[in-house]
Amino acid sequence: MVNRKLAKVSTFRYKILATVFIVLAGGLVLLPKHEKHEGIKPELLLANLISTERYISTDILADKIINNDPSFILIDVRNEESYSNFTIGDALNIPLEKFLDEVSINYLDQNQYDIIFISNDNFYAEQAWMLGSRLGFKNLHVLEGGINKWFNTIINPKKPTETMPEEQFVLYSNRKAASMFFGVAYPEQFKPAKKDKAIVKTKQPAPPKKVIKVKKKKKAPAEGGC
Amino acid sequence: MGPLLPNGIIPTEWDSLIAILIGLVFGFILESSGFSSSRKLAGVFYGYDFAVLKVFFTAALVALIGMYYMDYLGYMDLAQLYVHPTYLWGAIIGGIIMGVGFVSAGFCPGTSLCALAIGKIDAFAYVGGALIGIFIFSELFTLFQPLYDGTFLGNVTLMDTFDINPYWFVFIFTLIAILIFVISDLIRKRTKKQVYN
Amino acid sequence: MKELEKTKRISIATTLFILIVIMALLAYKRPIHIYAVNTEHTLEKIVSKDYFVSLKEINNPDYVLIDVRSHFEFEKGHLENAVNIHTSEILLDNSKKVFDELKENGKTVVLYASNTNEASPTFLILYQLGYNNVKILNVENSYSNNQLITKSIDVEKSNADIKNFIAESVKKAKKVSKKNVKRPVATVKKAPKKIITVKKKKKAPAEGGC
């Protein structure tokens, strides 16, 4: 009995299959369309945002630059004018307006380096960080306080007062040495005639510009065929 | 999530292993559906057996509809799929040569290897000829290169060239495929039945 | 009978195919939070800078102040009529309801935090989720004698001309050094150019064939 019924159904088998295809393909046309989700989920973005892991302090950055740490790229997201006036170390300039250009994306979307965004304060850098993070770029960081804090802490450190704890003095002397590295000269460097010779000699101009080459995405042609 | 390889869910080191696995399954299915018989394959051209056409068209349909559903449901990103680059004249001339070879020998390169595996003598000749052809092409590559690299159209799909909604394209493509199945079936009924194995 | 066996194969394959599609449809969950704005438009918004509200304007009846600092900070002191929704809570159902309601009523949400920098990422998340009625209050909040002091500030203002500062300092130092001992200032050494190549992760193209 069952076999006979099956045989009866089987005569329609191609028609059934054809209907299934048409229904499925028609479903694709009729299904409600929604905007494609671009980038990581909002929940994840928020979680990344709340974590303060992305901040890099000016002291750490100064240390990295002085030690020629090869593992990071500085990216200055201010406009070209401010960039040409002053930038930290050997930063690259990617103004926010050009953030999503193909050339910029090639720098930003990679796994090899830590990327540190800098701007005058956190504002632009954070916005750059938000955009990049949403698109799922890795190893993005923000210089905490931006160039203004860089000026206040590294270039022009405040002398601690006598009553401050000793750590402050250590920090100050470190920062002062760093500021000398970045080109600031102090009058007292020259007072004692011979002692400071070594320090002055090793003083360097702004670190050399890093030349960063980005390879264009190339699609290797795949061979196929039957 | 998908496609699995470009998104790094399957590391690229597994490429070869996956290729072997897929190849095994593909070959097994080709052989078990009788595609290692050159008579069955050539039947498409003589009108007595359209199995090849039906199988490959159905496979394309299933893959197409399935992929669009997966894309719609967010399991896969169609934009990341690899699209084979189109070299127009190379494709046309290559297609003609392959078609002629297909009719006269009754094999396509995939099925010829399948037939070779089960020890068909004509498949030996076919594969040998293919290898000689590859050798000649490689030796004279500088001669063929303008044709090979010429009229590059980029990684285009039919949706790009016709600039239509991909979902409608899928629907129309399905209708066309089913129409072709019906027509091929009518032709098969008209032509004289061939008995072969 | 042979014909029948074939049918079984086909029907089994078809059923499986349909089952898988149905299962995928059932397993599909539409995410609660969906970006309404893509990154390109977000970037345009960022560059346009029309999302600032200054301290003078907050008395506008259409503006609803939202304090995105923590509850603790909010309790210590906050602006008048402000509602407290911490940044970490903006995606919760309750907050979503608040934002949806405000959007429907045509109100403008004005976010503020300790300073403008802190409010901006929160603003960006809300904006990308489609709340185009969100703005940032351009202020800095600090405490003095347990009193909340709110000041207008400029974002991204360069506080110091560092280039000049360095040049000045060198000049000054030179002057002092001239008085003391005449000596050339630091010899300038040029370090060799560092060349860094960024290797792109190659997306392996899939090989096709039949």
XYZ file of C-alpha atoms in Angstrom:
633
model
C 0.000 0.000 0.000
C 2.623 2.449 1.112
C 4.734 1.635 -1.891
C 1.875 2.289 -4.224
C 1.163 5.636 -2.657
C 4.827 6.511 -2.809
C 4.878 5.597 -6.459
C 1.924 7.885 -7.033
C 3.659 10.774 -5.298
C 6.842 9.998 -7.155
C 5.199 10.758 -10.481
C 4.841 14.329 -9.276
C 8.336 14.509 -7.848
C 9.721 16.975 -10.363
C 6.698 19.197 -10.052
C 7.041 19.194 -6.278
C 10.696 20.063 -6.519
C 9.970 22.837 -9.000
C 7.304 24.323 -6.719
C 9.680 24.210 -3.766
C 12.255 26.142 -5.743
C 9.781 28.724 -6.919
C 8.379 29.187 -3.434
C 11.846 29.575 -1.923
C 13.032 31.988 -4.608
C 9.791 33.922 -4.387
C 10.250 34.089 -0.637
C 13.549 35.869 -1.177
C 11.807 38.525 -3.221
C 8.943 38.958 -0.782
C 10.866 38.863 2.509
C 11.073 42.248 4.209
C 14.432 43.844 3.575
C 16.416 45.422 6.327
C 19.568 47.440 6.421
C 22.701 45.315 6.541
C 24.433 45.419 9.861
C 27.745 47.100 9.285
C 30.516 46.435 11.748
C 30.435 44.939 15.222
C 27.305 44.778 17.362
C 26.316 47.907 19.281
C 26.486 45.958 22.540
C 30.084 45.006 21.897
C 30.950 48.527 20.832
C 29.495 49.866 24.061
C 31.418 47.328 26.106
C 34.639 48.358 24.391
C 33.743 51.966 24.953
C 33.225 51.603 28.695
C 36.523 49.845 29.144
C 39.367 52.315 29.506
C 41.826 49.926 27.931
C 42.117 52.060 24.838
C 43.804 54.956 26.613
C 47.523 55.391 26.446
C 49.050 57.919 28.779
C 51.446 60.556 27.557
C 54.243 59.139 29.705
C 53.955 55.716 28.148
C 53.862 57.200 24.664
C 56.950 59.310 25.365
C 58.700 56.211 26.627
C 57.751 54.306 23.490
C 59.005 57.033 21.175
C 62.277 57.465 23.049
C 62.963 53.753 22.995
C 62.176 53.495 19.283
C 59.422 51.019 19.962
C 58.617 49.647 16.495
C 55.222 48.224 17.397
C 53.000 51.242 17.002
C 51.863 53.879 14.534
C 50.776 57.328 15.594
C 47.887 58.738 13.631
C 47.102 62.417 13.848
C 43.416 62.947 13.074
C 43.469 66.750 13.080
C 43.398 68.775 9.887
C 46.482 69.160 7.745
C 47.194 72.676 8.928
C 47.515 71.750 12.596
C 49.408 68.652 11.603
C 52.025 70.558 9.655
C 52.376 72.994 12.532
C 53.084 70.408 15.156
C 52.617 66.735 15.687
C 53.967 64.205 18.106
C 56.934 62.232 16.929
C 56.500 60.779 13.482
C 52.727 60.672 13.347
C 50.893 60.110 10.106
C 48.157 62.514 9.187
C 44.701 61.124 8.499
C 42.218 63.984 8.936
C 38.844 62.758 10.180
C 37.178 63.707 6.894
C 39.403 61.219 5.094
C 39.031 58.527 7.730
C 37.072 56.163 5.498
C 39.120 56.679 2.335
C 40.615 53.557 0.897
C 44.163 54.713 1.554
C 43.381 55.395 5.193
C 41.591 52.107 5.655
C 44.699 50.295 4.474
C 46.601 51.817 7.374
C 43.864 51.350 9.919
C 42.631 47.860 9.146
C 45.607 45.728 10.010
C 46.854 43.467 12.730
C 50.487 44.341 12.788
C 50.752 47.565 14.740
C 49.127 49.294 17.649
C 47.474 52.390 16.312
C 47.393 55.442 18.558
C 45.071 58.256 17.570
C 46.099 61.753 18.582
C 44.344 65.095 18.358
C 44.412 68.275 20.405
C 42.409 66.633 23.137
C 40.473 63.390 23.230
C 37.571 64.534 21.132
C 38.542 63.778 17.542
C 40.710 60.868 18.564
C 37.776 59.253 20.352
C 35.528 59.763 17.373
C 38.116 58.151 15.140
C 38.352 55.335 17.642
C 34.574 54.882 17.616
C 34.392 54.655 13.834
C 37.362 52.308 13.604
C 36.111 50.082 16.401
C 32.681 49.805 14.871
C 34.266 48.591 11.668
C 36.118 45.978 13.694
C 39.648 47.336 13.279
C 42.035 45.931 15.830
C 44.557 47.451 18.229
C 43.166 50.968 18.217
C 44.188 53.302 21.022
C 43.677 56.889 22.025
C 46.282 59.195 23.484
C 44.727 60.273 26.758
C 44.374 64.037 26.903
C 45.786 64.485 23.436
C 48.392 67.004 22.448
C 47.317 69.470 25.112
C 48.136 66.998 27.829
C 51.283 66.052 25.957
C 52.323 69.680 26.219
C 51.454 69.938 29.898
C 53.143 66.742 30.941
C 55.970 66.028 28.552
C 56.990 69.217 26.789
C 56.421 71.584 29.668
C 56.269 69.536 32.875
C 55.410 71.406 36.057
C 58.025 71.459 38.715
C 56.693 69.769 41.833
C 56.629 71.830 44.974
C 58.744 70.894 47.968
C 55.850 69.351 49.854
C 54.989 66.812 47.190
C 55.930 63.166 47.610
C 59.117 61.882 46.163
C 57.457 60.058 43.274
C 56.464 63.398 41.857
C 60.101 64.404 41.675
C 61.067 61.202 39.942
C 58.228 61.686 37.492
C 59.287 65.247 36.928
C 62.880 64.380 36.204
C 61.742 61.665 33.796
C 59.437 64.028 32.009
C 62.084 66.684 31.866
C 64.514 64.296 30.287
C 61.822 63.319 27.825
C 61.125 66.936 26.962
C 64.804 67.388 26.226
C 64.569 64.452 23.906
C 61.750 66.179 22.063
C 63.796 69.299 21.529
C 63.128 71.479 24.529
C 66.252 73.122 25.846
C 66.704 74.203 29.448
C 68.972 77.061 30.497
C 70.504 75.046 33.279
C 71.723 72.518 30.737
C 74.449 74.945 29.833
C 75.451 76.317 33.190
C 77.846 73.705 34.471
C 80.425 73.745 31.786
C 81.448 70.148 31.224
C 79.140 67.931 33.178
C 76.203 68.171 30.858
C 78.118 67.589 27.709
C 76.908 64.069 27.378
C 73.279 65.025 27.760
C 73.484 67.805 25.231
C 75.266 65.668 22.757
C 72.721 62.934 22.835
C 69.898 65.355 22.408
C 68.176 64.663 19.172
C 65.893 66.618 16.976
C 62.374 65.414 16.546
C 62.617 61.722 15.769
C 62.942 60.800 12.129
C 59.856 60.309 10.095
C 58.856 56.754 9.852
C 58.148 55.664 6.351
C 55.254 53.321 6.411
C 54.434 51.429 3.329
C 51.121 49.842 2.906
C 50.749 47.151 0.375
C 47.729 47.430 -1.811
C 45.251 44.716 -1.422
C 45.861 42.288 -4.149
C 43.586 39.561 -5.120
C 45.459 36.597 -6.361
C 43.590 35.213 -9.290
C 42.286 31.800 -8.555
C 42.237 29.208 -11.181
C 39.147 27.169 -11.454
C 37.188 25.256 -13.951
C 36.007 21.849 -14.618
C 29.915 34.526 10.415
C 30.697 33.067 7.018
C 32.325 32.716 4.558
C 34.478 30.573 6.797
C 37.908 30.908 5.214
C 38.203 34.687 4.635
C 36.852 35.389 8.113
C 39.508 33.180 9.655
C 37.062 30.745 11.252
C 38.870 27.972 9.430
C 42.598 28.740 9.307
C 44.070 28.889 5.804
C 46.374 25.984 6.619
C 43.373 23.699 6.271
C 42.859 24.686 2.636
C 44.442 21.602 1.123
C 42.771 19.192 3.507
C 39.355 20.671 2.809
C 40.074 20.546 -0.907
C 40.870 16.846 -0.651
C 37.709 16.131 1.333
C 35.460 18.062 -1.031
C 37.195 16.460 -3.998
C 36.563 12.980 -2.588
C 32.882 13.641 -2.040
C 32.504 15.361 -5.396
C 34.162 12.514 -7.256
C 32.099 9.935 -5.426
C 28.844 11.681 -6.264
C 29.852 12.183 -9.912
C 30.627 8.513 -10.258
C 27.566 7.278 -8.371
C 25.249 9.398 -10.523
C 26.756 7.854 -13.633
C 28.646 10.869 -14.866
C 31.729 8.856 -15.623
C 29.930 7.507 -18.680
C 30.720 9.562 -21.747
C 27.453 8.435 -23.387
C 25.406 9.923 -20.562
C 27.350 13.157 -20.741
C 27.120 13.481 -24.495
C 23.395 12.786 -24.235
C 22.818 16.471 -23.553
C 23.984 17.300 -27.060
C 22.086 14.510 -28.791
C 18.937 15.037 -26.789
C 18.437 11.630 -25.209
C 19.669 12.367 -21.665
C 19.609 15.677 -19.855
C 20.806 14.421 -16.480
C 23.977 16.518 -16.607
C 22.116 19.691 -17.352
C 19.522 19.011 -14.672
C 22.043 18.060 -12.010
C 24.315 21.042 -12.503
C 21.503 23.528 -12.918
C 19.791 22.220 -9.794
C 23.047 22.382 -7.871
C 23.527 25.979 -8.958
C 19.952 26.805 -7.951
C 20.242 25.200 -4.532
C 23.535 26.970 -3.887
C 22.199 30.294 -5.110
C 18.986 30.231 -3.115
C 20.726 28.800 -0.071
C 23.421 31.443 -0.103
C 20.951 34.260 -0.419
C 18.960 32.903 2.496
C 22.106 32.593 4.566
C 23.042 36.124 3.620
C 19.589 37.355 4.540
C 19.675 35.627 7.899
C 23.114 36.962 8.666
C 24.991 33.661 8.625
C 27.149 34.693 5.721
C 28.356 37.844 4.052
C 27.886 37.615 0.296
C 30.065 40.665 -0.263
C 33.070 38.667 0.899
C 32.597 35.877 -1.566
C 35.204 35.393 -4.223
C 33.960 36.309 -7.664
C 35.943 34.942 -10.530
C 37.365 37.723 -12.726
C 35.935 37.924 -16.229
C 38.171 38.080 -19.281
C 35.545 38.281 -21.982
C 37.255 36.979 -25.117
C 39.311 34.448 -23.235
C 36.106 33.084 -21.736
C 34.270 32.965 -25.075
C 37.046 31.211 -26.995
C 37.842 28.917 -24.099
C 34.180 28.049 -23.866
C 33.989 27.149 -27.555
C 37.078 24.949 -27.345
C 35.758 23.213 -24.271
C 32.330 22.731 -25.870
C 33.832 21.114 -28.938
C 35.920 18.867 -26.724
C 32.876 18.020 -24.640
C 30.777 16.955 -27.641
C 33.493 14.993 -29.362
C 34.906 13.224 -26.289
C 31.917 13.099 -24.014
C 33.799 14.269 -20.964
C 34.367 17.471 -19.130
C 37.659 17.729 -17.252
C 36.077 16.803 -13.929
C 34.213 13.754 -15.134
C 37.178 12.620 -17.233
C 39.230 12.191 -14.061
C 36.279 10.377 -12.549
C 36.176 8.010 -15.510
C 39.939 7.647 -15.360
C 39.606 6.503 -11.756
C 37.300 3.653 -12.737
C 39.650 2.731 -15.584
C 37.891 3.798 -18.767
C 40.256 3.727 -21.714
C 38.772 6.727 -23.531
C 39.273 8.736 -20.340
C 42.989 7.892 -20.474
C 43.152 9.309 -23.968
C 41.146 12.339 -22.935
C 43.308 13.182 -19.909
C 46.472 12.603 -21.949
C 45.198 14.988 -24.593
C 44.305 17.558 -21.949
C 47.815 17.369 -20.491
C 49.375 17.818 -23.933
C 47.095 20.782 -24.515
C 48.154 22.313 -21.194
C 51.793 21.793 -22.157
C 51.369 23.489 -25.539
C 49.457 26.373 -23.968
C 52.152 26.910 -21.332
C 54.950 26.823 -23.912
C 53.201 29.277 -26.213
C 51.815 31.392 -23.385
C 53.493 34.595 -24.620
C 51.611 34.122 -27.876
C 48.255 33.663 -26.170
C 48.758 36.247 -23.461
C 46.995 39.200 -25.129
C 43.936 37.012 -25.485
C 44.333 35.547 -21.994
C 44.586 38.935 -20.247
C 42.533 40.923 -22.735
C 39.157 42.638 -22.208
C 39.258 42.359 -18.460
C 35.863 43.191 -16.993
C 36.720 42.816 -13.320
C 35.065 40.574 -10.776
C 31.568 41.065 -12.068
C 28.428 39.065 -11.557
C 25.295 39.018 -13.667
C 23.617 41.261 -11.092
C 26.335 43.864 -11.631
C 26.172 43.775 -15.403
C 22.390 43.963 -15.623
C 22.126 46.169 -12.552
C 19.021 44.462 -11.187
C 17.895 43.553 -7.716
C 19.677 40.292 -6.816
C 16.554 38.824 -5.211
C 14.548 39.337 -8.375
C 17.439 37.889 -10.325
C 17.335 34.739 -8.203
C 13.597 34.447 -8.778
C 13.858 34.944 -12.545
C 16.800 32.573 -12.719
C 14.752 29.919 -10.930
C 11.899 30.328 -13.386
C 14.276 30.098 -16.343
C 15.879 26.975 -14.906
C 12.534 25.265 -14.441
C 11.498 26.281 -17.942
C 14.695 24.745 -19.283
C 13.989 21.520 -17.373
C 10.528 21.301 -18.904
C 11.814 21.992 -22.431
C 14.639 19.499 -22.074
C 12.192 16.885 -20.898
C 10.002 17.507 -23.966
C 13.013 17.123 -26.240
C 14.046 13.924 -24.497
C 10.606 12.406 -25.035
C 10.770 13.151 -28.742
C 14.183 11.706 -29.411
C 14.776 8.002 -29.771
C 15.692 6.254 -26.564
C 19.253 5.074 -26.293
C 20.244 2.102 -24.264
C 23.682 2.311 -22.720
C 25.387 1.684 -19.475
C 11.390 -0.747 -7.649
C 14.561 0.818 -8.882
C 12.663 3.939 -9.798
C 11.275 4.052 -6.283
C 14.697 3.975 -4.654
C 15.726 6.983 -6.645
C 12.629 8.813 -5.523
C 13.522 8.182 -1.925
C 16.894 9.778 -2.408
C 15.435 12.827 -4.021
C 12.688 13.241 -1.459
C 15.056 12.736 1.443
C 17.394 15.360 0.031
C 14.526 17.772 -0.549
C 13.088 17.298 2.912
C 16.498 17.812 4.456
C 17.022 20.960 2.445
C 13.695 22.425 3.461
C 14.231 21.368 7.081
C 17.576 23.129 7.191
C 16.071 26.289 5.774
C 13.231 26.170 8.301
C 15.647 25.536 11.152
C 17.801 28.462 10.090
C 14.723 30.668 9.955
C 13.620 29.544 13.414
C 17.076 29.955 14.909
C 17.307 33.434 13.490
C 16.948 36.127 16.089
C 16.596 39.664 14.965
C 19.099 41.679 16.991
C 17.532 44.195 19.377
C 19.923 46.973 18.599
C 20.556 47.714 14.988
C 22.609 50.516 13.533
C 20.420 52.828 11.563
C 23.278 54.907 10.258
C 26.313 53.562 8.486
C 29.820 54.732 9.227
C 29.996 56.995 6.204
C 27.038 59.047 7.347
C 28.326 59.029 10.881
C 31.567 60.475 9.640
C 29.672 63.198 7.802
C 27.848 64.002 11.018
C 31.083 64.122 12.988
C 32.685 66.460 10.504
C 29.626 68.703 10.279
C 29.949 69.553 14.000
C 26.309 70.631 14.274
C 25.708 68.565 17.376
C 26.947 70.967 20.032
C 24.698 72.794 22.429
C 26.183 75.609 24.426
C 25.380 76.282 28.061
C 23.263 79.339 27.225
C 20.829 77.340 25.128
C 19.807 74.717 27.662
C 16.712 76.544 28.826
C 15.045 75.676 25.535
C 11.881 73.730 26.516
C 12.544 71.190 23.757
C 15.806 70.113 25.305
C 15.977 67.231 27.723
C 19.201 67.003 29.649
C 20.669 63.564 30.186
C 23.567 63.033 32.511
C 25.680 60.119 31.270
C 28.007 60.101 34.266
C 27.753 57.439 36.954
C 25.036 57.517 39.607
C 27.631 58.425 42.145
C 28.691 61.535 40.267
C 25.078 62.390 39.552
C 24.204 62.303 43.242
C 27.094 64.569 44.040
C 25.741 67.251 41.821
C 23.988 67.645 38.527
C 22.374 70.198 36.297
C 18.790 71.147 36.927
C 16.143 68.845 35.465
C 18.739 66.379 34.268
C 17.989 62.671 34.024
C 20.725 60.227 34.870
C 21.465 57.441 32.389
C 25.007 56.164 32.682
C 26.774 55.348 29.414
C 26.837 51.647 30.302
C 23.049 51.650 30.605
C 22.061 53.283 27.343
C 21.294 49.992 25.620
C 19.074 48.656 28.410
C 15.350 48.334 27.762
C 14.434 51.127 30.151
C 16.802 53.603 28.568
C 15.716 52.545 25.116
C 12.135 53.323 26.114
C 13.159 56.767 27.355
C 15.066 57.584 24.186
C 12.292 56.267 21.949
C 9.708 58.337 23.790
C 11.788 61.493 23.567
C 12.327 60.932 19.880
C 8.602 60.455 19.288
C 7.754 63.605 21.210
C 10.130 65.595 19.094
C 12.379 66.507 22.012
C 16.089 66.979 21.653
C 18.264 64.900 23.923
C 21.216 66.850 25.247
C 23.946 64.688 26.696
C 26.510 65.903 29.143
C 29.269 64.341 31.196
C 32.290 65.562 33.122
C 33.407 67.140 29.888
C 32.515 67.122 26.234
C 35.050 64.432 25.435
C 33.340 61.971 27.726
C 29.907 62.580 26.281
C 30.951 62.217 22.652
C 31.273 58.399 22.387
C 27.867 57.994 24.043
C 26.472 60.478 21.584
C 28.014 58.575 18.698
C 26.501 55.258 19.772
C 23.064 56.790 20.120
C 23.396 58.581 16.819
C 24.453 55.431 14.998
C 21.477 53.602 16.495
C 19.235 56.109 14.754
C 18.520 58.689 17.449
C 19.167 61.740 15.333
C 17.746 64.024 17.994
C 20.802 63.735 20.222
C 23.226 66.562 20.916
C 26.132 67.201 23.232
C 26.266 69.943 25.818
C 29.593 71.608 25.383
C 30.546 72.011 29.017
C 32.978 70.901 31.629
C 31.756 70.000 35.103
C 34.012 70.303 38.059
C 33.494 70.569 41.782
C 34.510 73.316 44.077
C 33.454 73.217 47.701
C 31.024 70.423 46.897
C 29.340 72.654 44.370
C 28.992 71.612 40.812
C 30.521 74.198 38.557
C 29.620 74.073 34.903
C 31.758 75.918 32.435
C 31.543 76.221 28.697
C 34.610 74.909 26.949
C 35.986 74.621 23.490
C 36.797 71.188 22.268
C 39.906 70.511 20.289
C 41.372 73.881 21.062
C 45.102 73.861 20.958
C 46.212 75.290 24.271
C 49.798 75.902 23.416
C 51.888 76.429 20.395
C 54.334 73.659 21.039
C 56.506 74.366 18.039
C 57.059 77.894 19.225
C 57.505 76.774 22.786
C 60.335 74.498 21.803
C 61.920 77.122 19.607
C 61.614 79.661 22.405
C 63.150 77.348 24.925
C 66.086 76.704 22.663
C 66.538 80.426 22.113
C 66.367 81.121 25.803
C 68.787 78.405 26.585
C 71.121 79.727 23.946
C 71.002 83.175 25.445
C 71.827 81.860 28.863
C 74.536 79.700 27.477
C 76.030 82.607 25.594
C 76.300 84.486 28.829
C 78.044 81.615 30.493
C 80.125 79.733 28.042
C 80.041 79.983 24.321
C 79.341 76.609 22.999
C 77.477 75.150 20.084
C 74.131 73.673 20.888
C 73.486 70.066 20.371
C 74.823 68.497 17.280
C 71.976 67.313 15.235
C 72.148 63.740 14.237
C 69.905 62.401 11.607
C 68.817 58.927 12.229
C 68.319 56.752 9.202
C 64.831 56.466 7.881
C 62.914 53.636 9.304
C 60.911 51.741 6.791
C 57.912 49.884 7.977
C 55.811 47.830 5.708
C 52.327 47.004 6.670
C 51.511 43.584 5.432
C 47.938 43.112 4.506
C 46.273 40.006 5.631
C 45.637 38.251 2.431
C 42.161 37.132 1.969
C 42.582 33.816 0.330
C 40.360 33.639 -2.676
C 38.395 30.488 -2.968
C 39.072 28.306 -5.891
C 36.140 27.385 -7.990
C 35.453 24.588 -10.312
C 32.879 22.065 -11.135
